[in-house]
Amino acid sequence: MSRSYTTESGPRDYNAAVAALNTLQSNFSAVEAIKKLGPGWNKQALPEMREYARRIGYESSDFDRLNPIHIAGTKGKGSTSSFISSILSQYLPTKRSIHAERLPSSVGLYTSPHLRFVRERIKIDNQPISEELFAKCFWELWDRLEATTPPTPSSAVAISQRGNAAGKPVYFHYLTLMALHCYLQQAVGTAVIECGIGGEYDTTNILVKPSVTGVTSLGIDHESLLGDTIESIAWHKGGIFKEGVPAFTVAQPEKALEVLRERAKERQTELFVVPRHQALEGMKLGLQGEFQNVNASLAVAISAMHLQRLGFNGVPDPYDSVSALPQEFMTGLESARLGGRCDMRQDTKCDNLTWYIDGGHTLESIEMAGRWFASSVATGPDATSTTRILIFNQQTRDASTLARRLHHTLASASGNSSEVNSQLFQHAIFCPNTTYKDAGYKADLVSMNTNQHDIASLKVQNELATTWEQIDAEADVSVVGTIEEAVGRAREVAESGRQVEVLVTGSLHLVGGLIEILESEVEKGDSRL
């Protein structure tokens, strides 16, 4: 139970903090207006972040005390960051250790988006901060900002702040400042910071002198902000490189790698391309999916370099991808967790129903989700006695293109060369990201940057249903209004007694809503457990 911070304006508990935070979201019209400004509109984001930091009592250089590790990329940012945090957590102080030799004293992990609770974004030692600590840090920032005079915002920021609380940064910017403030208040020894969008102008690039920087696999995404070429994407991501700070990346498209090398040279640092680490062959990583070997290899190199820079002995050579890894690294890789990514769960109400959950919101990530699903489900004779269901949504991108790519990937993986009328799922269910039929969204899952008319009319979902009927005429295609109803439909299918495998993919908001339903059932005892 979280403590209530009551003032004249009412309680200041976690729920009040989330409600206030939601007032900082940019609404749909503001987001659309910003997109029309084109790439580079957010050049003023960092100067304004520095000013916000001063208003809450910090200079950008103060965050260097966190020994931050900065991660950018298109795919695998969250996975790589989670691997790093898990590895570094194996080096926390113990009763047998000498504290001075056992830094980091604790590990912060800042990622986005969240799945069930907004406090998931701000973790310490791989656990979300408590509701009490979230509320405390949130209101401390709120009051400091209230007590100072805000500068005149840039035109783009003014658009994004339409209807928001005056003088406050927008949602993600506020959370970034709050995470850094929280980590300093909690004396975190290392903070692993995942970029939001891009790198050069990203809010998290307020960091002055990180310990290490890393860029995960690149692809095309957020074109309105970053441009529509791989070179432009790479330029933005390489913006996190800092003079004299070791920089790592993984194998990239040739043009992207050229740009990353140029960016490293500009910033007077050297970029090292990390190959797959041989010690990972045959190892069962904590995060599923064959592609996680790439993320894990990058995490090993970054963690090793970071620990070296902290003065550790007996850690791997960050440039050696052949030698055996110490047990701490192996345990960290095996115990890493990240919900909603290649996440397989048994249903607690239907023993014969298995959920395969993976957020895939770009063409590359939806392809990876398809490959993972194809490699995980029943094959051969077992497949004929299994019913497969797809639950999909992507509210703000080209959803139909993503659906076609998913079908193509699964058809190829199953050896079916036909992209039309090859039945991969007996049922396809399309729904918006609204969680509950009666309650709608809980406060943590409210999103104001989507077209509410499209959600109410199920416009995108009906378009998806039409697309799927064109590529798989045999499937039973349906549109429902909430994630809760989609879950109910899947369980109805499972009543047949056949084994049922459900792939839930697309928007991470869809994935978060599904996990909210499944986990809240267990917490309420509404299951067979």
Short mmCIF file of C-alpha atoms in Angstrom, two decimals:
data_model
loop_
_atom_site.label_atom_id
_atom_site.label_comp_id
_atom_site.label_asym_id
_atom_site.label_seq_id
_atom_site.Cartn_x
_atom_site.Cartn_y
_atom_site.Cartn_z
CA MET A 1 0.00 0.00 0.00
CA SER A 2 1.47 3.35 -1.00
CA ARG A 3 1.55 6.32 1.34
CA SER A 4 -0.78 9.21 0.52
CA TYR A 5 0.88 12.62 0.17
CA THR A 6 -2.08 14.82 1.02
CA THR A 7 -2.08 18.56 0.36
CA GLU A 8 -4.71 21.25 0.13
CA SER A 9 -5.34 20.14 -3.46
CA GLY A 10 -6.05 16.57 -2.42
CA PRO A 11 -4.20 13.25 -2.03
CA ARG A 12 -0.82 12.89 -3.70
CA ASP A 13 -0.57 9.14 -3.97
CA TYR A 14 0.41 6.99 -6.93
CA ASN A 15 -3.00 7.17 -8.57
CA ALA A 16 -3.02 10.96 -8.36
CA ALA A 17 0.50 11.03 -9.82
CA VAL A 18 -0.53 8.88 -12.80
CA ALA A 19 -3.59 11.07 -13.37
CA ALA A 20 -1.43 14.21 -13.33
CA LEU A 21 1.15 12.57 -15.58
CA ASN A 22 -1.53 11.77 -18.14
CA THR A 23 -2.30 15.47 -18.47
CA LEU A 24 1.19 15.80 -20.00
CA GLN A 25 0.40 13.49 -22.93
CA SER A 26 0.19 15.08 -26.37
CA ASN A 27 -3.23 14.52 -27.89
CA PHE A 28 -3.83 13.12 -31.37
CA SER A 29 -4.19 16.49 -33.11
CA ALA A 30 -0.95 17.74 -31.55
CA VAL A 31 0.91 14.60 -32.62
CA GLU A 32 -0.36 14.94 -36.18
CA ALA A 33 0.63 18.62 -36.28
CA ILE A 34 4.13 17.76 -35.09
CA LYS A 35 4.52 15.06 -37.75
CA LYS A 36 3.81 17.67 -40.42
CA LEU A 37 6.80 19.70 -39.22
CA GLY A 38 9.05 16.94 -40.62
CA PRO A 39 12.36 15.44 -39.43
CA GLY A 40 14.42 17.62 -37.13
CA TRP A 41 11.45 19.45 -35.60
CA ASN A 42 12.69 18.52 -32.13
CA LYS A 43 16.09 20.21 -32.33
CA GLN A 44 15.11 22.34 -29.35
CA ALA A 45 14.25 19.32 -27.20
CA LEU A 46 17.67 19.11 -25.55
CA PRO A 47 18.11 22.84 -24.79
CA GLU A 48 14.65 22.79 -23.26
CA MET A 49 15.44 19.60 -21.29
CA ARG A 50 18.55 21.26 -19.87
CA GLU A 51 16.43 24.19 -18.78
CA TYR A 52 13.89 21.89 -17.17
CA ALA A 53 16.75 20.11 -15.38
CA ARG A 54 17.97 23.44 -14.00
CA ARG A 55 14.48 24.25 -12.81
CA ILE A 56 14.43 21.06 -10.74
CA GLY A 57 17.93 21.71 -9.40
CA TYR A 58 20.32 19.88 -11.72
CA GLU A 59 22.93 20.55 -14.38
CA SER A 60 23.25 17.93 -17.11
CA SER A 61 26.69 16.95 -15.80
CA ASP A 62 25.12 15.95 -12.47
CA PHE A 63 23.73 12.85 -14.16
CA ASP A 64 27.27 11.62 -14.84
CA ARG A 65 27.29 10.52 -11.20
CA LEU A 66 25.00 7.68 -12.31
CA ASN A 67 27.73 6.14 -14.50
CA PRO A 68 25.08 5.92 -17.22
CA ILE A 69 25.05 3.45 -20.10
CA HIS A 70 23.17 4.91 -23.08
CA ILE A 71 21.41 2.62 -25.59
CA ALA A 72 19.85 3.64 -28.92
CA GLY A 73 18.56 1.61 -31.88
CA THR A 74 15.42 0.54 -33.71
CA LYS A 75 15.13 -3.10 -32.65
CA GLY A 76 16.38 -4.72 -29.48
CA LYS A 77 16.92 -1.61 -27.34
CA GLY A 78 14.79 -2.91 -24.50
CA SER A 79 16.21 -6.44 -24.73
CA THR A 80 19.81 -5.24 -24.79
CA SER A 81 19.21 -2.86 -21.89
CA SER A 82 17.55 -5.64 -19.89
CA PHE A 83 20.47 -8.01 -20.54
CA ILE A 84 22.92 -5.33 -19.40
CA SER A 85 20.95 -4.58 -16.24
CA SER A 86 20.70 -8.28 -15.44
CA ILE A 87 24.44 -8.84 -15.93
CA LEU A 88 25.43 -5.82 -13.83
CA SER A 89 23.04 -6.90 -11.07
CA GLN A 90 25.21 -9.98 -10.57
CA TYR A 91 27.93 -7.62 -9.34
CA LEU A 92 25.90 -6.01 -6.57
CA PRO A 93 27.48 -5.90 -3.09
CA THR A 94 27.25 -8.99 -0.94
CA LYS A 95 28.09 -9.60 2.71
CA ARG A 96 31.35 -11.20 1.60
CA SER A 97 32.36 -8.40 -0.76
CA ILE A 98 34.40 -5.29 -0.13
CA HIS A 99 32.08 -2.45 -1.06
CA ALA A 100 34.77 -0.37 -2.75
CA GLU A 101 35.47 -3.24 -5.10
CA ARG A 102 31.85 -4.11 -5.79
CA LEU A 103 30.40 -1.19 -7.69
CA PRO A 104 27.77 -0.71 -9.01
CA SER A 105 25.99 -0.44 -5.66
CA SER A 106 22.65 -0.74 -7.46
CA VAL A 107 21.48 -0.71 -11.06
CA GLY A 108 18.83 1.55 -12.54
CA LEU A 109 17.03 0.62 -15.77
CA TYR A 110 14.97 3.20 -17.67
CA THR A 111 13.00 1.83 -20.63
CA SER A 112 9.80 2.52 -22.55
CA PRO A 113 7.00 1.90 -23.12
CA HIS A 114 5.51 0.20 -20.08
CA LEU A 115 3.09 -2.73 -20.24
CA ARG A 116 0.87 -2.67 -17.12
CA PHE A 117 2.18 0.06 -14.83
CA VAL A 118 3.99 3.27 -15.72
CA ARG A 119 6.43 2.64 -12.88
CA GLU A 120 7.77 -0.32 -14.88
CA ARG A 121 9.74 2.25 -16.86
CA ILE A 122 11.86 3.15 -13.83
CA LYS A 123 13.47 0.06 -12.32
CA ILE A 124 16.12 -0.44 -9.66
CA ASP A 125 17.86 -3.80 -9.51
CA ASN A 126 15.44 -5.09 -12.18
CA GLN A 127 12.30 -4.32 -10.15
CA PRO A 128 9.88 -1.45 -10.83
CA ILE A 129 10.10 1.25 -8.20
CA SER A 130 7.33 1.15 -5.61
CA GLU A 131 4.16 3.18 -5.87
CA GLU A 132 5.32 5.17 -2.85
CA LEU A 133 8.70 6.04 -4.40
CA PHE A 134 7.07 6.87 -7.74
CA ALA A 135 4.64 9.26 -6.05
CA LYS A 136 7.38 10.84 -3.95
CA CYS A 137 9.65 11.54 -6.93
CA PHE A 138 6.79 12.62 -9.17
CA TRP A 139 5.47 15.27 -6.80
CA GLU A 140 8.96 16.50 -5.94
CA LEU A 141 9.49 17.37 -9.60
CA TRP A 142 5.98 18.75 -9.96
CA ASP A 143 6.46 21.14 -7.06
CA ARG A 144 9.89 22.30 -8.22
CA LEU A 145 8.50 23.07 -11.66
CA GLU A 146 5.49 24.84 -10.14
CA ALA A 147 7.83 27.03 -8.10
CA THR A 148 9.88 28.24 -11.08
CA THR A 149 9.09 30.36 -14.12
CA PRO A 150 8.98 28.34 -17.34
CA PRO A 151 10.82 29.64 -20.41
CA THR A 152 8.97 30.32 -23.65
CA PRO A 153 8.76 26.93 -25.43
CA SER A 154 9.74 26.38 -29.05
CA SER A 155 6.91 26.20 -31.58
CA ALA A 156 7.06 22.39 -31.76
CA VAL A 157 7.00 22.04 -27.98
CA ALA A 158 4.15 24.54 -27.77
CA ILE A 159 2.16 22.34 -30.16
CA SER A 160 2.91 19.19 -28.16
CA GLN A 161 1.85 20.92 -24.94
CA ARG A 162 -1.59 21.93 -26.18
CA GLY A 163 -4.01 21.44 -23.32
CA ASN A 164 -1.25 20.22 -20.99
CA ALA A 165 -0.33 21.47 -17.53
CA ALA A 166 1.41 24.80 -18.02
CA GLY A 167 5.17 24.94 -17.53
CA LYS A 168 5.68 21.19 -17.49
CA PRO A 169 7.54 19.01 -19.98
CA VAL A 170 5.52 16.51 -22.00
CA TYR A 171 4.96 12.94 -20.80
CA PHE A 172 8.18 11.19 -21.88
CA HIS A 173 10.35 14.21 -21.07
CA TYR A 174 8.87 14.39 -17.57
CA LEU A 175 9.45 10.69 -16.96
CA THR A 176 13.04 10.96 -18.17
CA LEU A 177 13.77 13.78 -15.72
CA MET A 178 11.92 11.89 -13.01
CA ALA A 179 13.94 8.71 -13.61
CA LEU A 180 17.25 10.58 -13.42
CA HIS A 181 16.08 12.44 -10.30
CA CYS A 182 14.95 9.17 -8.70
CA TYR A 183 18.23 7.43 -9.45
CA LEU A 184 20.24 10.27 -7.95
CA GLN A 185 18.02 10.34 -4.87
CA GLN A 186 18.42 6.58 -4.47
CA ALA A 187 22.20 6.74 -5.01
CA VAL A 188 22.05 4.31 -7.93
CA GLY A 189 25.54 3.18 -8.94
CA THR A 190 24.80 2.62 -12.65
CA ALA A 191 21.83 3.71 -14.75
CA VAL A 192 21.07 1.93 -18.02
CA ILE A 193 19.17 4.49 -20.11
CA GLU A 194 17.25 3.49 -23.23
CA CYS A 195 16.57 6.19 -25.83
CA GLY A 196 12.98 7.02 -26.65
CA ILE A 197 13.07 7.96 -30.34
CA GLY A 198 16.26 8.54 -32.30
CA GLY A 199 19.25 9.73 -30.35
CA GLU A 200 20.66 13.08 -31.48
CA TYR A 201 17.65 15.07 -30.28
CA ASP A 202 16.22 12.48 -27.93
CA THR A 203 15.38 13.61 -24.43
CA THR A 204 17.75 11.05 -22.93
CA ASN A 205 20.68 12.60 -24.78
CA ILE A 206 20.90 15.13 -21.98
CA LEU A 207 23.61 12.78 -20.68
CA VAL A 208 27.00 14.49 -20.98
CA LYS A 209 29.56 11.76 -20.30
CA PRO A 210 28.08 8.27 -20.22
CA SER A 211 30.27 5.30 -19.37
CA VAL A 212 29.49 3.43 -22.61
CA THR A 213 27.13 3.89 -25.56
CA GLY A 214 25.55 1.22 -27.75
CA VAL A 215 23.42 1.11 -30.90
CA THR A 216 21.27 -1.96 -31.52
CA SER A 217 19.96 -3.17 -34.89
CA LEU A 218 18.64 -0.41 -37.14
CA GLY A 219 15.57 -0.29 -39.35
CA ILE A 220 13.02 2.18 -40.67
CA ASP A 221 10.69 3.60 -38.02
CA HIS A 222 9.39 6.99 -36.87
CA GLU A 223 9.99 8.41 -40.34
CA SER A 224 8.25 11.69 -39.54
CA LEU A 225 10.86 12.37 -36.88
CA LEU A 226 13.96 10.59 -38.14
CA GLY A 227 13.61 10.52 -41.94
CA ASP A 228 12.75 7.64 -44.26
CA THR A 229 16.22 6.34 -45.15
CA ILE A 230 18.49 4.02 -43.21
CA GLU A 231 21.23 6.66 -43.46
CA SER A 232 19.05 9.27 -41.77
CA ILE A 233 18.02 6.81 -39.07
CA ALA A 234 21.68 5.93 -38.42
CA TRP A 235 22.62 9.63 -38.20
CA HIS A 236 20.09 10.19 -35.44
CA LYS A 237 21.00 7.03 -33.53
CA GLY A 238 24.72 7.85 -33.71
CA GLY A 239 23.95 11.13 -32.01
CA ILE A 240 24.42 9.47 -28.62
CA PHE A 241 28.16 8.96 -29.25
CA LYS A 242 30.34 11.13 -27.01
CA GLU A 243 33.98 12.14 -27.16
CA GLY A 244 36.21 9.55 -25.55
CA VAL A 245 33.30 7.29 -24.62
CA PRO A 246 33.52 3.70 -25.94
CA ALA A 247 30.84 3.00 -28.57
CA PHE A 248 29.51 -0.39 -29.66
CA THR A 249 27.07 -1.61 -32.28
CA VAL A 250 26.07 -4.84 -34.04
CA ALA A 251 26.16 -5.83 -37.70
CA GLN A 252 24.18 -3.23 -39.67
CA PRO A 253 23.22 -2.57 -43.28
CA GLU A 254 26.34 -1.28 -45.04
CA LYS A 255 25.04 2.27 -45.54
CA ALA A 256 23.93 2.50 -41.92
CA LEU A 257 27.29 1.31 -40.66
CA GLU A 258 29.09 3.88 -42.80
CA VAL A 259 27.05 6.66 -41.21
CA LEU A 260 27.60 5.30 -37.70
CA ARG A 261 31.37 5.23 -38.29
CA GLU A 262 31.26 8.81 -39.56
CA ARG A 263 29.31 9.88 -36.49
CA ALA A 264 31.81 8.16 -34.20
CA LYS A 265 34.66 9.95 -35.97
CA GLU A 266 32.86 13.30 -35.60
CA ARG A 267 32.49 12.68 -31.87
CA GLN A 268 36.13 11.58 -31.55
CA THR A 269 35.46 8.07 -30.43
CA GLU A 270 35.94 4.63 -31.97
CA LEU A 271 33.03 2.39 -32.90
CA PHE A 272 33.39 -1.36 -32.44
CA VAL A 273 31.07 -3.76 -34.27
CA VAL A 274 30.25 -6.67 -31.98
CA PRO A 275 30.03 -10.15 -33.57
CA ARG A 276 27.96 -12.91 -32.04
CA HIS A 277 29.69 -14.22 -28.95
CA GLN A 278 30.64 -17.86 -29.26
CA ALA A 279 29.88 -18.53 -25.59
CA LEU A 280 26.18 -17.99 -26.34
CA GLU A 281 25.93 -20.92 -28.74
CA GLY A 282 23.54 -23.47 -27.27
CA MET A 283 22.88 -21.30 -24.22
CA LYS A 284 19.29 -20.74 -23.07
CA LEU A 285 18.94 -16.99 -22.72
CA GLY A 286 16.38 -15.43 -20.42
CA LEU A 287 14.77 -13.77 -23.44
CA GLN A 288 13.46 -16.06 -26.16
CA GLY A 289 14.09 -15.77 -29.88
CA GLU A 290 17.14 -16.72 -31.92
CA PHE A 291 17.80 -13.05 -32.71
CA GLN A 292 18.37 -12.38 -29.01
CA ASN A 293 21.90 -13.73 -29.46
CA VAL A 294 22.70 -10.47 -31.27
CA ASN A 295 21.33 -8.36 -28.41
CA ALA A 296 23.01 -10.53 -25.78
CA SER A 297 26.38 -10.28 -27.54
CA LEU A 298 26.12 -6.49 -27.58
CA ALA A 299 25.13 -6.52 -23.90
CA VAL A 300 28.17 -8.64 -23.02
CA ALA A 301 30.57 -6.20 -24.70
CA ILE A 302 28.95 -3.12 -23.15
CA SER A 303 28.76 -4.66 -19.68
CA ALA A 304 32.38 -5.79 -19.83
CA MET A 305 33.57 -2.34 -20.90
CA HIS A 306 31.47 -0.66 -18.23
CA LEU A 307 32.78 -2.90 -15.45
CA GLN A 308 36.35 -2.32 -16.63
CA ARG A 309 35.82 1.43 -16.49
CA LEU A 310 34.49 1.06 -12.95
CA GLY A 311 37.74 -0.67 -12.01
CA PHE A 312 36.68 -4.31 -11.90
CA ASN A 313 39.14 -7.12 -12.37
CA GLY A 314 38.32 -10.54 -13.77
CA VAL A 315 35.73 -9.36 -16.30
CA PRO A 316 35.76 -10.32 -19.98
CA ASP A 317 37.63 -8.41 -22.65
CA PRO A 318 34.85 -6.40 -24.34
CA TYR A 319 36.50 -6.96 -27.72
CA ASP A 320 36.83 -10.74 -27.31
CA SER A 321 33.89 -12.73 -28.67
CA VAL A 322 35.54 -16.13 -28.37
CA SER A 323 36.64 -16.72 -24.77
CA ALA A 324 34.41 -18.21 -22.09
CA LEU A 325 32.31 -15.85 -20.00
CA PRO A 326 32.44 -15.68 -16.18
CA GLN A 327 29.54 -17.16 -14.25
CA GLU A 328 28.16 -13.71 -13.39
CA PHE A 329 27.68 -12.94 -17.08
CA MET A 330 26.13 -16.33 -17.78
CA THR A 331 23.70 -16.00 -14.87
CA GLY A 332 22.79 -12.46 -15.92
CA LEU A 333 22.02 -13.55 -19.47
CA GLU A 334 20.01 -16.57 -18.33
CA SER A 335 17.96 -14.64 -15.78
CA ALA A 336 17.14 -11.55 -17.87
CA ARG A 337 13.43 -10.83 -18.21
CA LEU A 338 11.41 -8.47 -20.39
CA GLY A 339 7.66 -8.93 -20.54
CA GLY A 340 5.85 -8.77 -23.84
CA ARG A 341 8.83 -9.71 -25.99
CA CYS A 342 8.91 -13.34 -27.15
CA ASP A 343 6.84 -14.07 -24.07
CA MET A 344 5.18 -17.51 -23.87
CA ARG A 345 2.56 -18.11 -21.15
CA GLN A 346 0.13 -20.87 -20.31
CA ASP A 347 -3.44 -19.67 -19.83
CA THR A 348 -4.62 -20.05 -16.24
CA LYS A 349 -8.24 -20.78 -17.17
CA CYS A 350 -7.76 -23.11 -20.14
CA ASP A 351 -5.05 -25.74 -19.75
CA ASN A 352 -5.01 -26.35 -23.50
CA LEU A 353 -4.39 -22.67 -24.44
CA THR A 354 -0.93 -21.13 -24.80
CA TRP A 355 -0.25 -17.43 -25.37
CA TYR A 356 2.66 -16.33 -27.58
CA ILE A 357 3.13 -12.60 -26.95
CA ASP A 358 5.48 -10.30 -28.82
CA GLY A 359 5.12 -6.61 -29.61
CA GLY A 360 6.08 -6.00 -33.25
CA HIS A 361 5.39 -2.51 -34.55
CA THR A 362 7.84 -2.25 -37.46
CA LEU A 363 8.24 -4.43 -40.55
CA GLU A 364 11.48 -5.87 -39.18
CA SER A 365 10.12 -6.55 -35.70
CA ILE A 366 6.89 -8.11 -36.98
CA GLU A 367 9.03 -10.41 -39.12
CA MET A 368 11.06 -11.40 -36.05
CA ALA A 369 7.86 -12.04 -34.12
CA GLY A 370 6.65 -14.31 -36.92
CA ARG A 371 9.93 -16.25 -37.00
CA TRP A 372 9.88 -16.71 -33.24
CA PHE A 373 6.29 -17.97 -33.30
CA ALA A 374 7.02 -20.34 -36.18
CA SER A 375 10.01 -21.78 -34.33
CA SER A 376 8.11 -22.17 -31.05
CA VAL A 377 4.79 -23.79 -31.98
CA ALA A 378 3.87 -27.38 -32.69
CA THR A 379 5.04 -28.81 -36.01
CA GLY A 380 4.57 -32.03 -37.93
CA PRO A 381 1.68 -34.34 -36.92
CA ASP A 382 1.05 -32.30 -33.74
CA ALA A 383 0.21 -29.24 -35.82
CA THR A 384 -2.85 -30.91 -37.37
CA SER A 385 -4.48 -31.24 -33.95
CA THR A 386 -3.73 -27.64 -32.98
CA THR A 387 -5.89 -24.57 -33.53
CA ARG A 388 -4.01 -21.33 -34.07
CA ILE A 389 -5.38 -17.87 -33.42
CA LEU A 390 -3.99 -14.46 -34.32
CA ILE A 391 -4.83 -11.40 -32.20
CA PHE A 392 -3.41 -8.27 -33.82
CA ASN A 393 -3.57 -4.50 -33.74
CA GLN A 394 -1.42 -1.56 -34.76
CA GLN A 395 -3.31 1.67 -34.35
CA THR A 396 -0.91 4.34 -35.63
CA ARG A 397 1.20 2.75 -38.36
CA ASP A 398 0.36 1.03 -41.68
CA ALA A 399 -1.37 -1.87 -39.99
CA SER A 400 -2.34 -3.73 -43.18
CA THR A 401 1.26 -3.75 -44.44
CA LEU A 402 2.42 -5.18 -41.11
CA ALA A 403 -0.28 -7.87 -41.26
CA ARG A 404 0.79 -8.87 -44.77
CA ARG A 405 4.45 -9.06 -43.68
CA LEU A 406 3.49 -11.28 -40.75
CA HIS A 407 1.57 -13.64 -43.04
CA HIS A 408 4.44 -13.75 -45.53
CA THR A 409 6.98 -14.52 -42.79
CA LEU A 410 4.91 -17.33 -41.31
CA ALA A 411 4.14 -18.78 -44.74
CA SER A 412 7.85 -18.84 -45.59
CA ALA A 413 8.78 -20.34 -42.22
CA SER A 414 6.21 -23.11 -42.67
CA GLY A 415 7.49 -23.92 -46.15
CA ASN A 416 4.34 -22.65 -47.83
CA SER A 417 5.41 -20.51 -50.77
CA SER A 418 1.89 -19.24 -51.47
CA GLU A 419 1.21 -15.85 -49.90
CA VAL A 420 -2.49 -15.96 -50.73
CA ASN A 421 -5.05 -18.35 -49.23
CA SER A 422 -2.48 -20.30 -47.22
CA GLN A 423 -4.12 -20.88 -43.87
CA LEU A 424 -1.74 -20.18 -41.03
CA PHE A 425 -4.40 -19.31 -38.45
CA GLN A 426 -7.85 -20.82 -38.18
CA HIS A 427 -9.01 -17.64 -36.46
CA ALA A 428 -7.88 -14.00 -36.78
CA ILE A 429 -9.16 -11.46 -34.25
CA PHE A 430 -8.61 -7.73 -34.61
CA CYS A 431 -9.26 -5.30 -31.76
CA PRO A 432 -8.17 -1.82 -30.65
CA ASN A 433 -5.93 -1.33 -27.62
CA THR A 434 -8.87 -0.70 -25.29
CA THR A 435 -8.39 -3.12 -22.40
CA TYR A 436 -11.78 -3.74 -20.79
CA LYS A 437 -15.31 -3.82 -22.20
CA ASP A 438 -16.88 -1.92 -19.28
CA ALA A 439 -13.96 -0.12 -17.61
CA GLY A 440 -12.02 0.85 -20.75
CA TYR A 441 -8.46 1.62 -19.74
CA LYS A 442 -6.94 1.79 -16.31
CA ALA A 443 -5.04 5.07 -15.78
CA ASP A 444 -1.58 3.58 -16.45
CA LEU A 445 -2.68 2.45 -19.93
CA VAL A 446 -4.44 5.61 -21.12
CA SER A 447 -3.10 6.84 -24.48
CA MET A 448 -4.27 10.22 -25.78
CA ASN A 449 -2.21 10.33 -28.98
CA THR A 450 -4.48 8.13 -31.09
CA ASN A 451 -7.52 9.06 -33.14
CA GLN A 452 -10.43 8.44 -30.77
CA HIS A 453 -12.95 8.42 -33.63
CA ASP A 454 -11.02 5.64 -35.37
CA ILE A 455 -10.96 3.64 -32.13
CA ALA A 456 -14.68 4.06 -31.52
CA SER A 457 -15.60 3.14 -35.09
CA LEU A 458 -13.06 0.26 -35.26
CA LYS A 459 -11.90 1.74 -38.57
CA VAL A 460 -8.40 0.25 -38.49
CA GLN A 461 -9.64 -3.12 -37.26
CA ASN A 462 -12.22 -3.43 -40.04
CA GLU A 463 -9.53 -2.57 -42.60
CA LEU A 464 -7.31 -5.26 -41.09
CA ALA A 465 -10.14 -7.80 -41.27
CA THR A 466 -10.63 -7.04 -44.96
CA THR A 467 -6.91 -7.42 -45.61
CA TRP A 468 -6.73 -10.76 -43.80
CA GLU A 469 -9.75 -12.13 -45.64
CA GLN A 470 -7.97 -11.34 -48.90
CA ILE A 471 -4.83 -13.28 -47.95
CA ASP A 472 -6.52 -16.11 -46.04
CA ALA A 473 -10.08 -16.71 -47.22
CA GLU A 474 -10.43 -19.84 -45.05
CA ALA A 475 -9.79 -18.14 -41.72
CA ASP A 476 -12.60 -17.17 -39.37
CA VAL A 477 -12.00 -13.41 -39.15
CA SER A 478 -13.64 -11.27 -36.50
CA VAL A 479 -13.47 -7.73 -35.11
CA VAL A 480 -14.13 -7.02 -31.43
CA GLY A 481 -14.10 -3.79 -29.44
CA THR A 482 -11.67 -4.63 -26.63
CA ILE A 483 -8.75 -6.86 -25.71
CA GLU A 484 -10.90 -8.46 -23.01
CA GLU A 485 -13.36 -9.62 -25.69
CA ALA A 486 -10.51 -10.97 -27.83
CA VAL A 487 -9.28 -13.01 -24.86
CA GLY A 488 -12.81 -14.30 -24.31
CA ARG A 489 -13.11 -15.29 -27.97
CA ALA A 490 -9.84 -17.25 -27.80
CA ARG A 491 -11.02 -19.08 -24.70
CA GLU A 492 -14.29 -19.94 -26.41
CA VAL A 493 -12.31 -21.61 -29.19
CA ALA A 494 -10.33 -23.53 -26.56
CA GLU A 495 -13.54 -25.05 -25.20
CA SER A 496 -13.34 -27.52 -28.11
CA GLY A 497 -10.63 -29.34 -26.17
CA ARG A 498 -8.05 -29.02 -28.96
CA GLN A 499 -4.68 -27.48 -28.24
CA VAL A 500 -4.86 -23.75 -28.97
CA GLU A 501 -1.87 -21.51 -29.75
CA VAL A 502 -2.53 -17.77 -29.80
CA LEU A 503 -0.09 -15.25 -31.27
CA VAL A 504 -0.66 -11.75 -29.90
CA THR A 505 1.45 -9.19 -31.75
CA GLY A 506 1.57 -5.70 -33.16
CA SER A 507 1.22 -2.77 -30.80
CA LEU A 508 2.95 -2.92 -27.42
CA HIS A 509 -0.18 -1.26 -26.06
CA LEU A 510 -2.12 -4.33 -27.21
CA VAL A 511 0.46 -6.57 -25.57
CA GLY A 512 0.36 -4.53 -22.36
CA GLY A 513 -3.42 -4.70 -22.22
CA LEU A 514 -3.37 -8.48 -22.71
CA ILE A 515 -0.80 -8.94 -19.95
CA GLU A 516 -2.85 -6.66 -17.69
CA ILE A 517 -5.87 -8.96 -18.16
CA LEU A 518 -3.96 -12.22 -17.67
CA GLU A 519 -1.95 -11.08 -14.65
CA SER A 520 -4.80 -9.26 -12.92
CA GLU A 521 -6.87 -12.47 -13.13
CA VAL A 522 -4.15 -14.31 -11.24
CA GLU A 523 -3.79 -11.52 -8.70
CA LYS A 524 -7.54 -11.56 -8.05
CA GLY A 525 -7.58 -15.35 -7.84
CA ASP A 526 -9.81 -15.51 -10.91
CA SER A 527 -8.16 -18.62 -12.32
CA ARG A 528 -7.57 -22.29 -11.64
CA LEU A 529 -4.41 -21.52 -9.69
#
